[in-house]
Every structure is written in C-alpha cells, then in structure tokens.
Short mmCIF file of C-alpha atoms in Angstrom, two decimals:
data_model
loop_
_atom_site.label_atom_id
_atom_site.label_comp_id
_atom_site.label_asym_id
_atom_site.label_seq_id
_atom_site.Cartn_x
_atom_site.Cartn_y
_atom_site.Cartn_z
CA UNK A 1 -178.53 94.78 -70.82
CA UNK A 2 -182.22 95.40 -70.53
CA UNK A 3 -184.16 92.26 -69.71
CA UNK A 4 -186.73 92.64 -72.43
CA UNK A 5 -184.03 93.22 -75.01
CA UNK A 6 -182.12 90.19 -73.82
CA UNK A 7 -185.18 88.02 -74.02
CA UNK A 8 -185.61 89.03 -77.65
CA UNK A 9 -182.01 88.31 -78.49
CA UNK A 10 -181.99 87.89 -82.26
CA UNK A 11 -179.18 85.37 -82.39
CA UNK A 12 -181.52 82.43 -81.93
CA UNK A 13 -180.48 79.29 -80.06
CA UNK A 14 -180.19 79.06 -76.32
CA UNK A 15 -176.46 78.42 -76.52
CA UNK A 16 -175.95 81.91 -77.88
CA UNK A 17 -177.55 83.57 -74.92
CA UNK A 18 -175.18 84.76 -72.23
CA UNK A 19 -174.82 82.05 -69.62
CA UNK A 20 -173.54 84.53 -67.10
CA UNK A 21 -175.99 86.89 -65.53
CA UNK A 22 -176.69 89.92 -67.68
CA UNK A 23 -176.68 93.23 -65.85
CA UNK A 24 -180.39 93.70 -65.67
CA UNK A 25 -181.49 97.27 -65.14
CA UNK A 26 -184.93 98.13 -63.90
CA UNK A 27 -185.74 101.17 -65.96
CA UNK A 28 -189.16 101.30 -64.44
CA UNK A 29 -191.49 98.98 -62.65
CA UNK A 30 -191.37 97.86 -59.08
CA UNK A 31 -188.46 96.95 -56.88
CA UNK A 32 -189.11 93.26 -56.41
CA UNK A 33 -188.33 92.02 -52.91
CA UNK A 34 -190.58 88.99 -52.79
CA UNK A 35 -188.17 86.36 -54.04
CA UNK A 36 -189.10 83.97 -51.22
CA UNK A 37 -192.53 83.72 -52.87
CA UNK A 38 -191.13 83.35 -56.37
CA UNK A 39 -187.97 84.64 -58.01
CA UNK A 40 -188.37 87.50 -60.44
CA UNK A 41 -187.27 88.35 -63.05
CA UNK A 42 -186.26 85.12 -64.75
CA UNK A 43 -183.05 84.74 -66.75
CA UNK A 44 -183.51 85.30 -70.49
CA UNK A 45 -182.44 81.72 -71.20
CA UNK A 46 -185.39 80.49 -69.13
CA UNK A 47 -187.85 82.57 -71.11
CA UNK A 48 -186.35 81.33 -74.35
CA UNK A 49 -186.47 77.69 -73.25
CA UNK A 50 -190.16 78.01 -72.41
CA UNK A 51 -190.88 79.60 -75.78
CA UNK A 52 -188.92 76.95 -77.66
CA UNK A 53 -190.74 74.12 -75.91
CA UNK A 54 -194.04 75.53 -77.10
CA UNK A 55 -192.99 76.65 -80.54
CA UNK A 56 -190.56 73.95 -81.65
CA UNK A 57 -191.21 70.60 -80.05
CA UNK A 58 -194.38 70.66 -77.97
CA UNK A 59 -195.16 66.95 -78.06
CA UNK A 60 -196.33 65.05 -75.00
CA UNK A 61 -193.30 63.51 -73.27
CA UNK A 62 -193.55 59.78 -72.63
CA UNK A 63 -196.64 59.43 -74.76
CA UNK A 64 -196.30 57.87 -78.19
CA UNK A 65 -193.25 57.58 -80.36
CA UNK A 66 -193.33 60.41 -82.86
CA UNK A 67 -190.40 62.75 -83.13
CA UNK A 68 -191.92 65.61 -81.15
CA UNK A 69 -192.92 63.35 -78.28
CA UNK A 70 -189.42 61.92 -78.18
CA UNK A 71 -187.82 65.35 -78.34
CA UNK A 72 -190.04 66.49 -75.48
CA UNK A 73 -189.12 63.40 -73.47
CA UNK A 74 -185.47 64.10 -74.07
CA UNK A 75 -185.88 67.61 -72.67
CA UNK A 76 -187.70 66.30 -69.61
CA UNK A 77 -185.00 63.74 -68.96
CA UNK A 78 -182.28 66.35 -69.40
CA UNK A 79 -183.94 68.35 -66.65
CA UNK A 80 -183.96 65.32 -64.37
CA UNK A 81 -180.24 64.87 -65.02
CA UNK A 82 -179.51 68.55 -64.36
CA UNK A 83 -181.39 68.45 -61.06
CA UNK A 84 -179.68 65.24 -59.98
CA UNK A 85 -176.28 66.77 -60.70
CA UNK A 86 -177.09 69.95 -58.77
CA UNK A 87 -178.21 68.04 -55.68
CA UNK A 88 -175.49 65.37 -55.57
CA UNK A 89 -177.89 62.62 -56.52
CA UNK A 90 -176.86 59.74 -58.76
CA UNK A 91 -180.38 58.64 -59.72
CA UNK A 92 -181.95 60.97 -62.30
CA UNK A 93 -184.66 58.39 -62.85
CA UNK A 94 -185.80 59.09 -59.30
CA UNK A 95 -186.27 62.82 -59.89
CA UNK A 96 -190.05 63.13 -59.88
CA UNK A 97 -191.82 66.17 -61.24
CA UNK A 98 -194.59 67.54 -59.06
CA UNK A 99 -196.79 70.60 -59.19
CA UNK A 100 -194.69 72.35 -56.57
CA UNK A 101 -192.93 71.75 -53.25
CA UNK A 102 -196.22 71.38 -51.38
CA UNK A 103 -197.29 68.60 -53.73
CA UNK A 104 -193.94 66.85 -53.29
CA UNK A 105 -194.19 67.08 -49.49
CA UNK A 106 -197.77 65.77 -49.48
CA UNK A 107 -196.75 62.90 -51.70
CA UNK A 108 -193.87 61.79 -49.54
CA UNK A 109 -195.50 62.40 -46.14
CA UNK A 110 -198.87 60.84 -46.92
CA UNK A 111 -197.24 58.12 -48.99
CA UNK A 112 -194.76 57.02 -46.33
CA UNK A 113 -196.36 57.53 -42.94
CA UNK A 114 -198.40 54.62 -41.62
CA UNK A 115 -200.83 54.25 -38.70
CA UNK A 116 -198.93 54.41 -35.43
CA UNK A 117 -195.90 56.15 -36.89
CA UNK A 118 -194.29 59.06 -35.14
CA UNK A 119 -193.08 62.05 -37.19
CA UNK A 120 -190.86 64.94 -36.13
CA UNK A 121 -190.61 68.46 -37.52
CA UNK A 122 -189.09 71.75 -36.37
CA UNK A 123 -190.81 74.71 -34.73
CA UNK A 124 -190.17 76.84 -37.83
CA UNK A 125 -192.04 74.90 -40.48
CA UNK A 126 -194.06 76.28 -43.35
CA UNK A 127 -197.62 75.07 -43.71
CA UNK A 128 -196.49 72.91 -46.62
CA UNK A 129 -194.94 70.68 -43.98
CA UNK A 130 -197.18 71.40 -41.03
CA UNK A 131 -200.60 71.04 -42.62
CA UNK A 132 -200.12 67.56 -44.12
CA UNK A 133 -198.75 66.43 -40.75
CA UNK A 134 -201.62 68.14 -38.94
CA UNK A 135 -204.09 66.30 -41.15
CA UNK A 136 -202.44 62.96 -40.42
CA UNK A 137 -202.51 63.72 -36.70
CA UNK A 138 -206.16 64.85 -36.89
CA UNK A 139 -207.09 61.63 -38.68
CA UNK A 140 -205.44 59.63 -35.90
CA UNK A 141 -202.80 58.20 -38.20
CA UNK A 142 -199.60 59.53 -36.62
CA UNK A 143 -198.26 61.40 -33.63
CA UNK A 144 -196.13 64.47 -34.15
CA UNK A 145 -193.20 65.83 -32.16
CA UNK A 146 -191.85 69.31 -32.71
CA UNK A 147 -188.22 70.02 -31.91
CA UNK A 148 -186.81 73.38 -30.87
CA UNK A 149 -184.55 75.32 -33.22
CA UNK A 150 -183.81 77.99 -30.59
CA UNK A 151 -184.35 80.47 -33.41
CA UNK A 152 -184.62 83.52 -31.18
CA UNK A 153 -181.59 82.79 -29.02
CA UNK A 154 -178.41 84.61 -29.87
CA UNK A 155 -176.34 81.85 -28.28
CA UNK A 156 -177.96 79.25 -30.52
CA UNK A 157 -175.57 76.60 -31.85
CA UNK A 158 -175.89 73.57 -34.08
CA UNK A 159 -175.12 71.41 -31.06
CA UNK A 160 -178.19 72.78 -29.29
CA UNK A 161 -180.39 71.98 -32.28
CA UNK A 162 -178.96 68.49 -32.60
CA UNK A 163 -179.54 67.83 -28.88
CA UNK A 164 -183.10 69.04 -29.19
CA UNK A 165 -183.68 66.85 -32.21
CA UNK A 166 -182.06 63.84 -30.60
CA UNK A 167 -184.46 64.03 -27.68
CA UNK A 168 -187.37 63.70 -30.09
CA UNK A 169 -186.04 60.81 -32.15
CA UNK A 170 -187.59 58.10 -30.07
CA UNK A 171 -188.41 54.46 -30.80
CA UNK A 172 -191.27 54.53 -33.27
CA UNK A 173 -190.08 57.71 -34.97
CA UNK A 174 -190.40 56.97 -38.66
CA UNK A 175 -189.55 60.26 -40.24
CA UNK A 176 -188.03 63.70 -39.71
CA UNK A 177 -189.18 66.48 -42.01
CA UNK A 178 -187.90 70.04 -41.89
CA UNK A 179 -187.14 73.09 -43.97
CA UNK A 180 -183.51 73.66 -44.81
CA UNK A 181 -184.03 77.41 -44.69
CA UNK A 182 -186.94 79.30 -43.16
CA UNK A 183 -189.26 81.23 -45.47
CA UNK A 184 -189.61 84.10 -42.99
CA UNK A 185 -186.15 84.75 -41.58
CA UNK A 186 -182.49 83.92 -42.17
CA UNK A 187 -182.59 80.74 -40.10
CA UNK A 188 -181.05 77.60 -41.61
CA UNK A 189 -180.69 74.14 -40.15
CA UNK A 190 -177.55 71.95 -40.12
CA UNK A 191 -178.77 69.37 -42.61
CA UNK A 192 -175.60 67.30 -42.80
CA UNK A 193 -175.50 66.61 -39.07
CA UNK A 194 -179.24 66.07 -38.87
CA UNK A 195 -179.08 63.63 -41.77
CA UNK A 196 -176.23 61.76 -40.12
CA UNK A 197 -178.25 61.45 -36.92
CA UNK A 198 -181.30 60.18 -38.79
CA UNK A 199 -179.16 57.71 -40.71
CA UNK A 200 -177.75 56.33 -37.45
CA UNK A 201 -181.23 56.01 -35.93
CA UNK A 202 -182.89 54.50 -39.00
CA UNK A 203 -185.20 57.51 -39.36
CA UNK A 204 -186.22 58.73 -42.81
CA UNK A 205 -184.99 62.26 -43.50
CA UNK A 206 -187.27 64.47 -45.62
CA UNK A 207 -186.10 67.98 -46.51
CA UNK A 208 -188.18 70.94 -47.62
CA UNK A 209 -185.77 72.83 -49.86
CA UNK A 210 -188.26 75.51 -50.91
CA UNK A 211 -186.06 78.40 -49.82
CA UNK A 212 -182.64 76.83 -50.17
CA UNK A 213 -182.57 75.03 -53.53
CA UNK A 214 -180.24 76.94 -55.82
CA UNK A 215 -178.92 79.12 -53.00
CA UNK A 216 -177.54 76.82 -50.31
CA UNK A 217 -175.48 73.74 -51.04
CA UNK A 218 -177.48 70.51 -50.93
CA UNK A 219 -175.83 67.14 -51.44
CA UNK A 220 -178.47 64.47 -50.98
CA UNK A 221 -176.13 61.56 -50.65
CA UNK A 222 -173.55 63.25 -48.41
CA UNK A 223 -176.34 64.64 -46.20
CA UNK A 224 -178.23 61.32 -46.02
CA UNK A 225 -181.39 62.93 -47.37
CA UNK A 226 -184.02 60.35 -48.25
CA UNK A 227 -186.45 62.72 -49.93
CA UNK A 228 -185.77 66.25 -51.14
CA UNK A 229 -188.73 68.46 -52.07
CA UNK A 230 -187.94 71.60 -54.07
CA UNK A 231 -189.74 74.22 -56.15
CA UNK A 232 -188.79 75.04 -59.70
CA UNK A 233 -189.74 78.69 -59.58
CA UNK A 234 -187.76 80.09 -56.66
CA UNK A 235 -184.00 79.72 -56.32
CA UNK A 236 -183.80 77.50 -59.39
CA UNK A 237 -185.24 80.39 -61.41
CA UNK A 238 -187.66 78.35 -63.50
CA UNK A 239 -191.26 79.27 -64.24
CA UNK A 240 -194.12 78.45 -61.91
CA UNK A 241 -195.77 75.14 -62.67
CA UNK A 242 -193.46 72.43 -61.48
CA UNK A 243 -191.48 71.29 -58.48
CA UNK A 244 -189.51 68.15 -57.83
CA UNK A 245 -189.26 65.26 -55.42
CA UNK A 246 -185.90 63.54 -55.40
CA UNK A 247 -186.46 60.15 -53.87
CA UNK A 248 -183.59 57.96 -52.74
CA UNK A 249 -183.52 54.26 -53.66
CA UNK A 250 -185.39 51.72 -51.54
CA UNK A 251 -188.18 54.19 -50.72
CA UNK A 252 -191.50 53.64 -52.43
CA UNK A 253 -194.29 55.83 -51.05
CA UNK A 254 -197.90 55.12 -51.91
CA UNK A 255 -199.14 57.16 -54.82
CA UNK A 256 -201.03 60.38 -54.15
CA UNK A 257 -202.52 60.56 -57.65
CA UNK A 258 -203.37 57.80 -60.05
CA UNK A 259 -203.95 58.01 -63.76
CA UNK A 260 -202.31 57.68 -67.12
CA UNK A 261 -198.54 57.81 -67.27
CA UNK A 262 -197.82 56.14 -70.60
CA UNK A 263 -197.03 52.78 -68.99
CA UNK A 264 -198.98 49.54 -68.70
CA UNK A 265 -202.06 51.16 -70.16
CA UNK A 266 -204.19 48.03 -69.86
CA UNK A 267 -203.57 47.62 -66.13
CA UNK A 268 -205.60 49.22 -63.36
CA UNK A 269 -202.51 49.50 -61.19
CA UNK A 270 -199.89 52.23 -61.34
CA UNK A 271 -196.65 50.65 -62.57
CA UNK A 272 -193.78 50.51 -60.10
CA UNK A 273 -191.41 52.25 -62.53
CA UNK A 274 -190.02 55.52 -61.24
CA UNK A 275 -190.53 58.36 -61.82
CA UNK A 276 -193.65 57.60 -63.87
CA UNK A 277 -195.35 55.91 -60.89
CA UNK A 278 -195.80 59.35 -59.34
CA UNK A 279 -196.36 61.36 -62.51
CA UNK A 280 -199.97 60.65 -63.46
CA UNK A 281 -201.20 62.95 -66.19
CA UNK A 282 -199.35 65.12 -68.66
CA UNK A 283 -196.19 66.83 -67.45
CA UNK A 284 -195.82 70.62 -67.79
CA UNK A 285 -193.22 70.57 -70.53
CA UNK A 286 -192.77 74.37 -70.81
CA UNK A 287 -192.20 74.67 -67.07
CA UNK A 288 -189.76 71.77 -67.10
CA UNK A 289 -187.84 73.16 -70.08
CA UNK A 290 -187.63 76.51 -68.32
CA UNK A 291 -186.55 74.84 -65.11
CA UNK A 292 -183.73 73.05 -66.89
CA UNK A 293 -182.51 76.37 -68.25
CA UNK A 294 -182.86 77.85 -64.77
CA UNK A 295 -180.79 75.10 -63.20
CA UNK A 296 -178.10 75.56 -65.84
CA UNK A 297 -178.12 79.29 -65.16
CA UNK A 298 -177.76 78.75 -61.41
CA UNK A 299 -174.89 76.34 -61.99
CA UNK A 300 -173.18 78.84 -64.27
CA UNK A 301 -173.25 81.66 -61.72
CA UNK A 302 -172.94 79.18 -58.81
CA UNK A 303 -175.12 79.00 -55.72
CA UNK A 304 -172.21 80.40 -53.70
CA UNK A 305 -172.18 83.63 -55.72
CA UNK A 306 -175.96 83.90 -55.49
CA UNK A 307 -175.86 83.35 -51.75
CA UNK A 308 -173.12 85.93 -51.27
CA UNK A 309 -174.93 88.59 -53.24
CA UNK A 310 -178.33 88.04 -51.68
CA UNK A 311 -176.84 88.05 -48.18
CA UNK A 312 -174.87 91.21 -48.87
CA UNK A 313 -177.94 93.10 -50.09
CA UNK A 314 -180.17 91.80 -47.33
CA UNK A 315 -177.58 92.75 -44.72
CA UNK A 316 -177.41 96.24 -46.17
CA UNK A 317 -181.17 96.61 -45.84
CA UNK A 318 -181.18 95.01 -42.40
CA UNK A 319 -178.55 97.38 -41.06
CA UNK A 320 -180.43 100.35 -42.49
CA UNK A 321 -183.67 99.24 -40.87
CA UNK A 322 -181.95 98.51 -37.56
CA UNK A 323 -180.82 102.14 -37.54
CA UNK A 324 -184.37 103.35 -38.17
CA UNK A 325 -186.45 104.37 -35.12
CA UNK A 326 -189.60 102.34 -34.65
CA UNK A 327 -188.50 99.42 -36.77
CA UNK A 328 -188.09 95.98 -35.24
CA UNK A 329 -186.03 93.46 -37.21
CA UNK A 330 -186.51 89.82 -36.27
CA UNK A 331 -183.38 87.73 -35.67
CA UNK A 332 -181.03 90.65 -36.49
CA UNK A 333 -178.05 88.55 -35.44
CA UNK A 334 -178.50 86.20 -38.42
CA UNK A 335 -177.59 86.82 -42.06
CA UNK A 336 -179.37 85.49 -45.10
CA UNK A 337 -181.54 86.63 -47.96
CA UNK A 338 -184.81 87.10 -46.05
CA UNK A 339 -185.63 89.99 -43.77
CA UNK A 340 -188.60 90.11 -41.38
CA UNK A 341 -189.58 93.34 -39.72
CA UNK A 342 -192.38 95.40 -38.20
CA UNK A 343 -192.89 99.15 -37.92
CA UNK A 344 -194.30 100.50 -34.65
CA UNK A 345 -197.87 101.71 -34.98
CA UNK A 346 -198.42 100.02 -38.32
CA UNK A 347 -200.01 96.74 -39.28
CA UNK A 348 -197.84 94.76 -41.67
CA UNK A 349 -200.52 95.07 -44.35
CA UNK A 350 -200.37 98.85 -44.06
CA UNK A 351 -196.61 98.88 -44.47
CA UNK A 352 -196.73 96.60 -47.50
CA UNK A 353 -199.54 98.66 -49.02
CA UNK A 354 -197.53 101.83 -48.50
CA UNK A 355 -194.46 100.30 -50.13
CA UNK A 356 -196.57 99.03 -53.01
CA UNK A 357 -197.83 102.53 -53.73
CA UNK A 358 -195.95 104.35 -56.46
CA UNK A 359 -194.35 107.57 -55.33
CA UNK A 360 -191.70 109.56 -57.11
CA UNK A 361 -188.67 108.07 -55.49
CA UNK A 362 -185.38 109.92 -55.69
CA UNK A 363 -182.20 109.31 -53.80
CA UNK A 364 -178.46 109.05 -53.86
CA UNK A 365 -176.46 105.89 -54.32
CA UNK A 366 -172.76 106.58 -53.95
CA UNK A 367 -171.97 109.33 -56.42
CA UNK A 368 -174.89 108.38 -58.63
CA UNK A 369 -178.28 109.95 -58.36
CA UNK A 370 -181.08 107.48 -58.82
CA UNK A 371 -184.45 108.58 -60.05
CA UNK A 372 -187.21 106.04 -60.24
CA UNK A 373 -190.48 107.70 -60.99
CA UNK A 374 -193.43 105.58 -60.13
CA UNK A 375 -191.42 102.82 -58.56
CA UNK A 376 -193.13 100.74 -55.90
CA UNK A 377 -191.61 98.05 -53.72
CA UNK A 378 -193.01 94.52 -53.63
CA UNK A 379 -192.86 92.82 -50.24
CA UNK A 380 -195.15 90.38 -48.45
CA UNK A 381 -196.97 91.14 -45.18
CA UNK A 382 -198.83 88.86 -42.77
CA UNK A 383 -197.90 85.38 -41.65
CA UNK A 384 -196.44 83.92 -44.83
CA UNK A 385 -198.13 80.49 -44.48
CA UNK A 386 -195.84 79.83 -41.54
CA UNK A 387 -197.91 79.61 -38.37
CA UNK A 388 -195.30 77.59 -36.49
CA UNK A 389 -192.46 79.91 -37.43
CA UNK A 390 -194.28 83.09 -36.52
CA UNK A 391 -195.37 81.60 -33.21
CA UNK A 392 -191.75 80.73 -32.49
CA UNK A 393 -190.57 84.22 -33.37
CA UNK A 394 -193.36 85.90 -31.39
CA UNK A 395 -194.70 87.93 -34.28
CA UNK A 396 -197.35 90.44 -33.19
CA UNK A 397 -201.03 90.16 -34.11
CA UNK A 398 -200.66 92.38 -37.15
CA UNK A 399 -198.09 90.08 -38.70
CA UNK A 400 -194.74 91.16 -40.07
CA UNK A 401 -193.29 92.39 -43.34
CA UNK A 402 -191.02 90.09 -45.28
CA UNK A 403 -188.49 91.46 -47.77
CA UNK A 404 -186.67 88.70 -49.62
CA UNK A 405 -183.74 89.36 -51.93
CA UNK A 406 -182.81 87.60 -55.14
CA UNK A 407 -179.95 87.38 -57.58
CA UNK A 408 -181.22 90.21 -59.75
CA UNK A 409 -181.63 92.74 -56.94
CA UNK A 410 -179.25 95.65 -56.60
CA UNK A 411 -177.79 97.82 -53.90
CA UNK A 412 -180.23 100.50 -54.98
CA UNK A 413 -183.13 98.16 -54.23
CA UNK A 414 -181.93 97.65 -50.66
CA UNK A 415 -181.43 101.38 -50.24
CA UNK A 416 -184.85 102.15 -51.65
CA UNK A 417 -186.50 99.90 -49.07
CA UNK A 418 -184.74 101.62 -46.19
CA UNK A 419 -185.45 105.07 -47.61
CA UNK A 420 -189.15 104.38 -48.03
CA UNK A 421 -189.51 102.93 -44.54
CA UNK A 422 -187.77 105.94 -43.08
CA UNK A 423 -190.24 108.16 -44.89
CA UNK A 424 -193.19 106.55 -43.11
CA UNK A 425 -194.76 109.06 -40.73
CA UNK A 426 -194.03 107.97 -37.16
CA UNK A 427 -196.94 106.55 -35.17
CA UNK A 428 -195.02 105.70 -32.06
CA UNK B 1 -183.83 67.94 -82.97
CA UNK B 2 -181.76 66.24 -80.32
CA UNK B 3 -180.03 62.90 -80.44
CA UNK B 4 -183.14 60.89 -79.69
CA UNK B 5 -184.54 59.13 -82.72
CA UNK B 6 -187.53 56.93 -83.17
CA UNK B 7 -186.88 53.45 -84.48
CA UNK B 8 -188.59 54.03 -87.77
CA UNK B 9 -187.81 57.61 -88.53
CA UNK B 10 -185.32 60.31 -87.68
CA UNK B 11 -187.47 63.34 -88.19
CA UNK B 12 -190.87 64.79 -87.49
CA UNK B 13 -191.96 64.04 -91.01
CA UNK B 14 -191.78 60.32 -90.41
CA UNK B 15 -195.22 59.79 -88.96
CA UNK B 16 -196.78 56.53 -87.97
CA UNK B 17 -195.88 54.38 -85.00
CA UNK B 18 -195.03 51.05 -86.53
CA UNK B 19 -192.06 49.31 -85.02
CA UNK B 20 -189.60 48.14 -87.66
CA UNK B 21 -186.58 46.03 -86.92
CA UNK B 22 -183.91 46.82 -89.49
CA UNK B 23 -181.42 44.10 -90.49
CA UNK B 24 -178.33 44.06 -88.31
CA UNK B 25 -179.99 45.94 -85.49
CA UNK B 26 -181.23 44.70 -82.18
CA UNK B 27 -183.62 46.33 -79.76
CA UNK B 28 -183.34 46.15 -76.00
CA UNK B 29 -186.76 46.59 -74.44
CA UNK B 30 -186.22 48.66 -71.31
CA UNK B 31 -189.61 49.93 -70.14
CA UNK B 32 -190.48 53.49 -69.30
CA UNK B 33 -189.31 56.43 -71.36
CA UNK B 34 -187.30 57.77 -68.44
CA UNK B 35 -185.48 54.52 -67.79
CA UNK B 36 -184.85 54.12 -71.51
CA UNK B 37 -183.28 57.58 -71.69
CA UNK B 38 -181.26 56.80 -68.57
CA UNK B 39 -180.01 53.63 -70.27
CA UNK B 40 -179.20 55.56 -73.42
CA UNK B 41 -177.20 58.09 -71.41
CA UNK B 42 -175.22 55.35 -69.65
CA UNK B 43 -174.51 53.60 -72.93
CA UNK B 44 -173.43 56.87 -74.51
CA UNK B 45 -170.91 57.29 -71.67
CA UNK B 46 -169.59 53.87 -72.72
CA UNK B 47 -169.35 55.07 -76.34
CA UNK B 48 -172.28 52.93 -77.47
CA UNK B 49 -174.66 54.86 -79.68
CA UNK B 50 -178.31 53.94 -79.59
CA UNK B 51 -181.64 55.35 -80.64
CA UNK B 52 -184.92 55.29 -78.77
CA UNK B 53 -187.94 53.50 -80.12
CA UNK B 54 -191.41 52.74 -78.88
CA UNK B 55 -192.18 49.06 -78.70
CA UNK B 56 -195.62 47.90 -79.66
CA UNK B 57 -197.66 46.27 -76.92
CA UNK B 58 -197.95 43.13 -78.99
CA UNK B 59 -194.18 42.72 -78.96
CA UNK B 60 -193.65 43.14 -75.23
CA UNK B 61 -196.78 41.82 -73.56
CA UNK B 62 -196.14 44.59 -71.02
CA UNK B 63 -198.25 47.36 -72.48
CA UNK B 64 -196.49 50.49 -73.68
CA UNK B 65 -192.73 50.35 -73.44
CA UNK B 66 -189.67 51.92 -74.97
CA UNK B 67 -186.41 50.43 -76.04
CA UNK B 68 -183.01 51.14 -77.51
CA UNK B 69 -181.88 50.17 -80.98
CA UNK B 70 -178.23 49.32 -81.46
CA UNK B 71 -176.07 47.28 -83.81
CA UNK B 72 -176.42 43.62 -82.87
CA UNK B 73 -172.65 43.31 -82.83
CA UNK B 74 -172.76 45.41 -79.63
CA UNK B 75 -175.18 43.08 -77.83
CA UNK B 76 -172.68 41.79 -75.34
CA UNK B 77 -171.45 45.26 -74.43
CA UNK B 78 -174.97 46.64 -74.11
CA UNK B 79 -175.99 43.86 -71.74
CA UNK B 80 -172.86 44.22 -69.64
CA UNK B 81 -173.01 48.01 -69.32
CA UNK B 82 -176.70 48.09 -68.42
CA UNK B 83 -176.33 45.20 -66.01
CA UNK B 84 -173.53 47.06 -64.22
CA UNK B 85 -175.82 50.07 -63.95
CA UNK B 86 -178.63 47.99 -62.49
CA UNK B 87 -180.90 48.44 -65.48
CA UNK B 88 -182.69 45.29 -66.55
CA UNK B 89 -183.34 44.50 -70.18
CA UNK B 90 -186.83 43.05 -70.37
CA UNK B 91 -186.38 41.48 -73.75
CA UNK B 92 -184.12 41.67 -76.80
CA UNK B 93 -185.71 41.88 -80.20
CA UNK B 94 -183.83 41.32 -83.42
CA UNK B 95 -181.12 39.05 -84.74
CA UNK B 96 -179.80 36.06 -82.87
#
C-alpha cells in the first residue's frame, strides 16, 4: 500500500484503517535514516487522528463544558491511559503532557533538585539531560557525578555498570538521571537493576526514554522508575509537538511554567491537582490525538517486533560498512537501531551532504533490481546534541555520521546506504 | 461523539454552560477534568454509568471543577468505588 493512498483511505473512521503496518513503498523521495531525530513516515492512523481532531472536535480540552471541549478532553485522557498502559504505570492521571522530552526533563530536574543536592548521570547523556544539570551546577545549586558506562569496552557487562553507578550513589545523592538508550550508538543501560539499586538507596530514578519509548520494554513500576520522560514523535510514532512526563506518586516537583490550566481560576497559585499542575496553557490536541493513535499502532505491532526489525536492518548496514575500506563503525560489537560511523578523509558533514544529494541510484536486492531515480539518503552528521557521549566514544573533530533505522525502513534502504558509501571516492 | 456527555446536553447543539440537576440524579464533584475522567473510567469498570458535567464555581466554592452525574440510587456504590481508588469526592449535589 502506498502511504499517501492509505492516508486517504475512503472508508472513514479510524477503526477501519489497518491496525497492522501497511507495506509502505517508497516510490520516490529520500531513504529516511534519521529516525533517532524523529520517526518518519507516520502510520496512516496517526495522520487521520490528527485530521479528525482538527476537523471534528477541536475544542479546548479541560476548558469549559460544551460538547467539543468534553470530546477533546476525552481524547486527551484516552492518550494518558494508553501511555500508562504501555509503560506499566497504573496512574494515568499522572501522565503529564509536555512540549517534548527536553521539557519533561527540565521540569523534573529543576523541579526536584534542591540546593546542596547531588545528582548522578551517565557518561553518554544527551544535552537534554546534561545541560539542565550543567546549569544547576553552574548556578551553585547541585553537584554532579558522572558514572562510567564502559561503552567502548568489548568486555563491558551490566555488573560493571552497576558497580560504577554504586560508587557514585553516595550520601546526599538525591537523583539519578540517565538515558535508557543512547541517541548516537546502540548502547542501552540495564534500567531494571539500576532502578532496584536506586530504590534500595532512596535515590530518585529519572529516565530519559527519548530513544527507547516504543522500541524497548519499559515497565515503570517493575523498574522502580520515579519519572519517565518520553517524546511523542519518535518511537511512539506521533507527530511533533508533545512529549510526556510520567510521574510516580509521592513526587511533586516545583512547577516550571505557571498559567491557566482550567482549575481554580481565581487563585494565584497553581492547583496541586495532577496532571493539570504542570500543564499551564492550552494542550496540543492534534499532537496528542496523533500520539494516541501512534501508541495504539506500536502496541498492535508490538515493540518487540519493531526492535527486531530495526536491529536486523541496522545490523545489515553495519556489517556492510564494516566490510568497506576507510569506514570506521563505532561500537561495532553492539546491536541496535542506531549506527555511528566515519569515513576516512571526510568530515561527517561532507558525508551527510553527499548522501543527501540525489543521484540515480540503481542496484540489486536479491533477485529484484531496484531503481530509485533521484533518491537521496537522510542521515545526521556532527555531534547530535550529545557532547558527553561523543567524548566517551572518542569521536574525531569532524564529528560522525548517524544512521538510525525505523519500523518503516526496508532491506533496500540498508543496502542503499552501504552502496552509496562504497561509491565515495577514497581519500585515504 | 464519545461517551462523555455534559450535564445539560448530549450533543454539540446544546450550547450554554448552565448546570442543571435533573430529578433522580446526583452529581459527585471531583475536581479537574483529568481526575473526573479517571473516576468515570473506574466507575465504568464497576458497571456504573456516569456522565461528565462542569460544575459552576458558585456551587463548589473551588473555582472551576468537573463532576460526574449518576442515578442517586447508585450513591453508595459510587462513593465506595471511588474511595477504594483513592479518589476523593469533594461534594455531592442532588437528592438526599
């Protein structure tokens, strides 16, 4: 099924759209390998949910009592319930909508950490974690410890990571924050064991699920996660425009934003009611409606199937690049959906620019000849907002190229990447 | 439209925002829209049908709030189910 045709499915309601993944064929257009930045394309049911929220019931959720406002509120709440179910969380009323993962992380870090507190993060963090912490350190509010993930060691084990973490959980440590999965390489952290350790030590456990939500299994309660920060537009396949903070009971961070939320309008204080306490201003209903559809889509195909497919395609590309002279693949001993590499003699920007150009690309895939006139390949060069991670990996000055696979990629996409890199004139 | 209904109207044509308490119905004032929908979901799991309504500020003395309308004959069950779920009823409006 062609994506554009599917999106215009004439049968109407969302329930009539295929819940299973349609076989999307890229007839033209780029090969999209930037799913760590945002997933693309989106399932047809997501597009339809966004359209319906605008066309059919676009009231302001939680404001007023007319039918469209109530219908909108019902949709927003249904999304909270869907997210809570996906992440093993029994408190949908504590699913807070944010602008994105960065907003969620800022809210929880700046809202929880107090003067004199000690925070801990890993040596692979994205700037969404590192920069709020850096600001708090710069302002003299907290001290920060960084634990070693041993990312570059082939003999790395979960026990090594846990020992490293344990050494940094000292008296006065208030909070551990870390990414479940790196945004630049296939590294993941053992959340369940880390959460257990934090639980035993009375340390709050905050997880950045930007790269793992919808792909890796996350069970907040089983993993002792106190705050889970996730995007809507990556693995959960929703549109850009909203993320979520899932906040366990008994935690009440200070607010980051204040304003109208439909409650206690005559008071100057933000009401204590969750989630509205942290949702000042109008919610992005179309993004939330699309996110709900995205979550339902992910649940229908299952994160396990998504993970298996993405890993299989990424491994295919990785093995092809490893067999290519002049190409260095970072952490080639790990498997996942994200591939980081450099090409000798080329800056990462040059490689990405070359891939983004639109040659006539022909090749063989099994017994089938593929012809993709004008097809470019979308990847991301540079440092990917991950200073800590790139320092840990020892990325060269020119940065590295990241190719990140998604559910809608194909074997041909992985092969096209390898073929195009092999066609680069050698500079080494 | 979904299964959420305002207290005074069941469709977009209803208009207005006046809270009306129909005979035989009670209204549990819950608070925020989210908590009210959470309460409605929990009650639905217990086979108690309700509809959402906005409560006027004058009725609650708490500013804007939402509540659930249900047959008064279910009052005991509604209180018990929500209490078990840790959801407080701020006030009950209606018969009795």
